[in-house]
C-alpha positions in Angstrom: -32.0 -6.0 -32.0 -28.6 -4.5 -31.2 -26.0 -3.7 -33.8 -23.9 -6.8 -33.1 -26.9 -9.2 -33.7 -27.9 -7.2 -36.8 -24.4 -7.4 -38.2 -24.2 -11.1 -37.5 -27.6 -11.7 -39.2 -26.8 -9.6 -42.2 -23.3 -11.2 -42.6 -24.8 -14.7 -42.3 -27.7 -13.9 -44.8 -25.3 -12.4 -47.3 -22.7 -15.2 -47.2 -25.4 -17.8 -47.0 -27.2 -16.3 -50.1 -23.9 -16.3 -52.0 -23.2 -19.9 -51.1 -26.8 -21.0 -51.9 -26.5 -19.4 -55.4 -23.1 -21.2 -55.8 -24.7 -24.5 -54.8 -27.6 -24.0 -57.2 -25.2 -23.2 -60.0 -23.3 -26.4 -59.3 -26.5 -28.4 -59.2 -27.8 -26.8 -62.4 -24.6 -27.2 -64.5 -24.1 -30.8 -63.3 -27.7 -31.6 -64.3 -27.0 -30.1 -67.7 -23.9 -32.1 -68.1 -25.6 -35.3 -67.0 -28.4 -34.8 -69.5 -26.0 -34.0 -72.3 -23.9 -37.1 -71.5 -27.0 -39.3 -71.3 -28.4 -38.1 -74.6 -25.0 -38.7 -76.2 -25.1 -42.3 -74.8 -28.7 -42.8 -76.1 -27.6 -41.5 -79.5 -24.8 -44.2 -79.7 -27.3 -46.7 -78.3 -29.9 -46.0 -81.0 -27.3 -46.1 -83.8 -25.9 -49.4 -82.5 -29.4 -51.0 -82.5 -30.2 -49.6 -85.9 -26.9 -51.1 -87.3 -27.8 -54.5 -85.8 -31.3 -54.4 -87.3 -29.9 -53.3 -90.7 -27.3 -56.0 -90.7 -29.6 -58.8 -89.5 -33.1 -58.5 -90.9 -35.7 -60.1 -88.7 -33.6 -59.7 -85.5 -35.8 -59.9 -82.4 -35.7 -58.0 -79.1 -34.5 -61.2 -77.4 -31.6 -61.5 -79.8 -30.6 -57.8 -79.1 -30.8 -58.3 -75.4 -28.7 -61.4 -75.6 -26.0 -59.5 -77.6 -26.1 -56.6 -75.2 -26.0 -58.9 -72.2 -22.8 -60.4 -73.5 -21.4 -56.8 -74.0 -23.0 -55.6 -70.6 -24.7 -52.6 -72.3 -28.4 -53.3 -71.5 -30.4 -50.4 -70.0 -33.4 -50.6 -67.6 -36.8 -49.7 -69.0 -35.4 -49.2 -72.4 -37.7 -48.7 -75.4 -36.4 -48.5 -79.0 -38.6 -47.9 -82.0 -37.2 -47.8 -85.6 -39.1 -46.4 -88.6 -38.1 -47.2 -92.1 -38.1 -44.9 -95.1 -41.9 -45.2 -95.5 -42.5 -44.3 -91.9 -43.5 -47.8 -91.0 -42.4 -49.4 -87.7 -39.9 -52.1 -88.4 -38.5 -52.7 -84.9 -40.0 -52.3 -81.4 -38.1 -53.3 -78.2 -40.5 -51.7 -75.7 -43.7 -52.7 -74.1 -45.7 -50.0 -75.7 -45.4 -48.5 -79.2 -44.0 -45.0 -79.0 -45.5 -43.3 -82.1 -43.9 -40.3 -83.8 -45.8 -37.7 -85.6 -45.1 -36.8 -89.2 -43.4 -33.5 -88.4 -41.1 -35.2 -85.9 -40.2 -37.9 -88.5 -39.6 -35.2 -91.1 -37.4 -33.2 -88.8 -35.4 -36.3 -87.7 -34.7 -37.3 -91.4 -33.6 -33.8 -92.1 -30.8 -34.3 -89.6 -32.2 -32.7 -86.5 -31.6 -34.5 -83.2 -34.8 -34.2 -81.1 -34.6 -34.3 -77.3 -37.8 -34.6 -75.3 -39.4 -36.5 -72.4 -42.0 -39.1 -72.1 -43.4 -40.2 -68.8 -40.4 -38.8 -66.9 -38.1 -40.7 -69.3 -35.4 -39.2 -71.6 -36.3 -39.5 -75.3 -34.0 -39.0 -78.3 -35.1 -39.1 -81.9 -32.3 -39.4 -84.5 -31.9 -40.6 -88.1 -29.9 -43.6 -89.2 -28.1 -43.4 -92.6 -28.3 -46.8 -94.4 -25.3 -48.3 -96.2 -27.3 -48.9 -99.4 -28.2 -45.1 -99.5 -31.9 -45.7 -99.2 -34.1 -43.2 -97.4 -32.8 -42.8 -93.8 -34.5 -44.6 -90.9 -35.7 -42.8 -87.8 -34.8 -44.2 -84.4 -36.5 -43.2 -81.2 -34.8 -44.3 -77.9 -36.5 -44.0 -74.5 -34.8 -44.8 -71.3 -34.4 -43.8 -67.6 -31.1 -42.4 -66.5 -31.1 -44.2 -63.1 -27.4 -43.8 -62.5 -27.2 -40.2 -63.5 -30.3 -39.3 -61.4 -29.0 -41.1 -58.4 -25.8 -39.2 -58.7 -27.7 -36.0 -59.1 -29.8 -36.7 -56.0 -26.7 -37.5 -54.1 -25.1 -34.3 -55.2 -28.2 -32.4 -54.0 -28.0 -34.0 -50.6 -24.3 -33.2 -50.3 -24.8 -29.6 -51.3 -27.8 -29.1 -49.0 -26.0 -30.7 -46.0 -22.8 -28.7 -46.8 -24.8 -25.5 -47.1 -26.4 -26.0 -43.7 -23.1 -26.8 -42.0 -21.5 -23.8 -43.7 -24.3 -21.6 -42.5 -23.4 -22.6 -38.9 -19.8 -21.8 -39.5 -20.7 -18.6 -41.2 -22.9 -17.6 -38.2 -20.0 -18.2 -35.8 -17.7 -16.3 -38.0 -20.2 -13.5 -38.4 -20.5 -13.2 -34.6 -16.7 -13.0 -34.3 -16.7 -10.4 -37.1 -19.4 -8.3 -35.4 -17.5 -8.5 -32.1 -14.3 -7.2 -33.8 -16.3 -4.4 -35.6 -18.2 -3.3 -32.5 -15.3 -3.5 -30.0 -14.0 0.0 -30.9 -17.5 1.4 -30.4 -17.7 -0.3 -27.0 -14.3 1.1 -26.1 -15.5 4.6 -27.1 -18.6 4.2 -25.0 -16.5 3.2 -21.9 -14.1 6.1 -22.5 -16.9 8.6 -22.9 -18.7 7.4 -19.8 -15.5 8.2 -17.8 -15.4 11.8 -19.1 -17.1 14.5 -17.1 -16.8 18.2 -16.6 -13.8 17.7 -14.4 -11.7 15.9 -16.9 -12.7 17.3 -20.3 -9.0 17.3 -21.2 -9.3 13.5 -21.6 -9.5 12.3 -25.2 -11.1 9.3 -26.8 -8.5 6.9 -28.3 -9.1 4.3 -31.0 -6.4 1.8 -31.7 -6.9 1.8 -35.5 -5.9 3.5 -38.6 -7.9 6.4 -40.1 -11.1 4.5 -40.5 -14.7 5.8 -39.9 -14.5 5.0 -36.1 -11.2 6.9 -35.8 -12.8 9.8 -37.5 -15.8 9.6 -35.2 -13.4 9.6 -32.2 -11.5 12.6 -33.6 -14.8 14.5 -34.1 -15.8 13.7 -30.6 -12.4 14.9 -29.3 -12.9 18.2 -31.2 -16.3 18.6 -29.5 -14.6 17.9 -26.1 -12.0 20.5 -26.9 -14.7 23.1 -27.7 -16.6 22.1 -24.5 -13.3 22.4 -22.5 -12.7 25.9 -24.0 -16.3 26.9 -23.1 -15.9 25.6 -19.5 -12.5 27.2 -19.1 -13.9 30.5 -20.5 -16.8 30.3 -18.1 -14.6 29.4 -15.1 -12.1 32.2 -16.0 -14.9 34.8 -16.4 -16.3 33.9 -12.9 -12.9 33.9 -11.4 -11.8 37.1 -13.0 -15.1 38.8 -12.2 -15.1 37.8 -8.5 -11.4 38.7 -8.2 -11.6 42.1 -9.7 -14.9 43.1 -8.3 -13.9 42.2 -4.7 -11.7 45.3 -4.3 -14.2 48.0 -5.4 -17.0 46.3 -3.5 -14.8 46.2 -0.4 -14.0 49.9 -0.8 -17.6 50.8 -1.3 -18.7 48.8 1.8 -15.8 50.4 3.9 -16.7 53.9 2.8 -20.4 53.3 3.6 -19.5 51.7 6.9 -17.3 54.5 8.0 -20.0 57.1 7.1 -22.5 55.3 9.2 -20.3 54.8 12.3 -21.1 58.4 13.6 -22.9 61.5 12.7 -21.1 63.5 10.0 -21.4 66.9 8.3 -23.0 67.2 4.9 -19.6 67.8 3.4 -18.3 64.5 4.8 -21.3 62.7 3.4 -20.8 64.3 0.0 -17.1 63.2 0.1 -18.1 59.7 1.0 -20.7 59.5 -1.7 -18.2 60.8 -4.3 -15.8 58.0 -3.2 -18.6 55.5 -3.5 -19.6 56.9 -7.0 -16.0 56.8 -8.1 -15.6 53.1 -7.1 -19.0 52.2 -8.6 -17.9 53.9 -11.9 -14.7 51.9 -12.0 -16.6 48.7 -11.1 -19.1 49.4 -14.0 -16.2 49.9 -16.4 -14.6 46.7 -15.1 -17.8 44.8 -15.6 -18.1 46.2 -19.1 -14.6 45.0 -19.9 -15.2 41.6 -18.4 -18.4 41.2 -20.5 -16.5 42.2 -23.7 -13.9 39.6 -22.8 -16.5 37.0 -22.3 -18.0 37.8 -25.7 -14.7 37.2 -27.4 -14.1 34.0 -25.5 -17.5 32.6 -26.7 -16.5 33.6 -30.3 -20.2 34.2 -30.9 -19.9 37.2 -33.3 -18.6 35.7 -36.5 -22.1 35.4 -37.8 -22.4 39.2 -37.7 -19.4 39.8 -39.9 -19.9 42.2 -42.7 -17.8 44.2 -45.1 -16.3 47.3 -43.4 -13.8 50.0 -44.1 -10.8 49.8 -41.8 -10.0 53.5 -42.1 -13.5 54.5 -41.1 -13.4 52.3 -38.0 -10.1 53.9 -37.1 -11.6 57.3 -37.3 -14.6 56.3 -35.1 -12.2 54.9 -32.5 -10.1 58.1 -32.6 -13.2 60.2 -32.1 -14.4 58.1 -29.2 -11.0 58.2 -27.4 -10.6 62.0 -27.7 -14.2 62.6 -26.5 -13.7 60.5 -23.4 -10.3 62.0 -22.6 -9.9 65.6 -23.6 -6.1 65.7 -23.2 -5.5 62.7 -25.5 -4.3 63.3 -29.1 -4.6 60.6 -31.8 -3.0 61.3 -35.2 -3.9 59.0 -38.1 -1.6 59.1 -41.1 -3.3 58.2 -44.4 -0.6 59.2 -46.8 0.2 55.6 -47.8 -3.2 54.3 -48.5 -4.2 53.5 -52.2 -6.8 55.3 -54.2 -8.8 52.1 -54.6 -11.2 52.1 -51.6 -11.9 48.4 -52.0 -8.4 47.6 -50.8 -9.4 49.1 -47.4 -12.4 46.8 -46.9 -12.4 43.6 -44.9 -15.0 41.3 -43.4 -15.3 41.8 -39.6 -17.4 42.9 -36.7 -17.3 46.7 -36.7 -18.2 47.1 -33.0 -15.6 44.7 -31.7 -12.9 46.0 -34.1 -13.6 49.6 -32.9 -13.1 48.4 -29.3 -9.7 46.9 -30.2 -8.6 50.1 -31.9 -9.9 52.2 -29.0 -7.9 50.0 -26.5 -4.7 50.4 -28.4 -5.1 54.2 -28.8 -6.1 54.6 -25.2 -3.0 52.7 -23.9 -0.7 54.6 -26.2 -2.0 58.0 -24.9 -2.1 56.8 -21.3 1.5 55.7 -21.2 3.0 58.5 -23.3 4.3 61.7 -21.6 2.7 63.8 -24.4 -0.6 61.8 -24.3 -0.2 61.2 -28.1 -0.7 58.2 -30.3 0.4 58.0 -33.9 -1.5 55.6 -36.2 0.0 54.7 -39.6 -2.3 53.0 -42.1 -0.8 51.5 -45.3 -1.2 48.6 -47.8 1.7 46.1 -48.1 1.5 43.1 -50.4 -2.3 43.2 -50.3 -2.2 43.3 -46.4 -3.7 46.2 -44.5 -1.0 47.1 -42.0 -1.7 49.4 -39.1 0.9 50.7 -36.6 -0.1 52.2 -33.3 3.0 54.0 -32.1 3.7 55.9 -28.9 6.8 57.5 -27.3 6.0 56.3 -23.8 7.7 54.3 -21.1 8.0 51.1 -23.2 7.9 47.4 -22.2 10.9 45.3 -21.1 11.8 42.4 -23.5 11.3 39.7 -20.9 7.7 40.9 -20.3 6.6 41.0 -24.0 5.5 37.4 -24.1 3.0 37.9 -21.3 1.4 41.3 -22.2 -1.6 39.6 -23.9 -2.4 37.4 -20.9 -5.6 38.3 -19.0 -4.9 40.6 -15.9 -1.2 40.7 -16.6 0.4 44.1 -15.9 4.0 44.9 -16.5 6.2 46.5 -13.9 6.3 49.8 -15.8 2.5 50.1 -15.9 1.5 48.7 -12.5 1.4 52.1 -11.0 -1.1 53.4 -13.6 -4.9 52.9 -13.5 -6.0 49.7 -15.4 -7.1 46.1 -15.1 -4.9 44.2 -17.4 -7.8 43.3 -19.6 -7.4 45.7 -22.6 -4.6 43.9 -24.5 -6.0 40.5 -23.8 -9.3 41.6 -25.2 -7.7 43.3 -28.2 -5.7 40.2 -29.2 -8.8 38.1 -29.1 -10.8 40.5 -31.2 -8.0 40.9 -33.7 -7.7 37.1 -34.0 -11.4 36.8 -34.4 -11.2 39.1 -37.5 -8.6 36.7 -39.0 -5.9 39.3 -38.5 -2.6 39.2 -36.4 -1.1 41.5 -33.8 2.6 42.0 -33.0 4.4 44.3 -30.6 7.8 46.0 -30.8 9.0 47.8 -27.7 11.9 48.7 -25.4 12.1 50.4 -22.1 12.3 54.2 -22.6 11.8 54.2 -26.3 8.1 53.6 -26.7 5.9 50.8 -28.1 4.5 49.9 -31.5 1.6 47.5 -32.0 1.4 46.2 -35.5 -1.9 44.9 -36.9 -2.0 42.9 -40.2 -5.3 42.2 -42.0 -5.1 39.6 -44.8 -7.2 40.0 -48.0 -10.6 38.4 -48.3 
């Protein structure tokens, strides 16, 4: 059973049950009202007959029927029995003698109005106070409420037929209700079926307010955004790798091809192999950078975050830079750090953060005439602020917005060795740590990269 049919059935059963309870309540309360009214009528009837018997001793049933016929108050299947003060029957209007037990007679004389049934007939037992103040009589009246029962039966038929007809209307309304409830789901299914790897930018739209279906569509859109980012990252990685690896591979193939074209001396072969080794080394470094870039794009390292000391990671990066490049000098200034070591700790990935620091130090040394990078570490308003400053060639103001783009290289650095990956990789790593990176630079006056790490 599909959701539409299930909703229709549940809606119909729910409303039908409520209406059935309402109809039963009407039937029950009307039956109570009918019974109360009929007993009230029998009470008046019994008192009237008792008064006639008291006023006219020796009155017969025929005389009573004659009087009632004139007044049009006769009842069908009526039986009236009157007991005097000594519990003797003094009047019987029925075909059979309806005898009362001693306890019933005692209760009736005490003023209790007794309601009961006898052979599906209504019975009321009451007392009649005599005018001469003798011991009260007891009057038992038995009769069938034909009119009331006919009305009750008619009401039952009306309620039943009305309930059945209303169930049909409720079923139709439930079907329309389920159509309206399911329509956004059908729209979402149609839209999702039209989304593929080529158009992940498409979003699911629901023409409603912020209900559960709109939240479902929003959640699905967020998933599509994540998928789109993953696809773009994969596509960019393949594109970047193929683009950047093409040049060193072409150089390696050309060097090897030239070496094989004719017989050469051992020295020439050594020179060729050195060229191939140099290009392979650069290609290996490029592949490493591309893999690091892919790692940050996947954002897969948050789960490895742990509490680390920023100053220790800086020192590790400095040591690594100076070991790889003997002529580079990195000076870390700790004079503005607090005595409380806890203020220097943050949650992050130590390996990735070291890579980011290393990139900034390496760039500063590479583009500075004196091959020197000055790093200033301080605490400002609970923020860890790190400045990487060089006195190099600087960056033009119009190029600053693009320096963090992958493979972008400014005009002042295009003549230097590099791939345009370092700053893009650094920015992604810093953002992954929950920190921010800014740059201040001008041509000829050096560059300063400013990192800010917020508190836990």
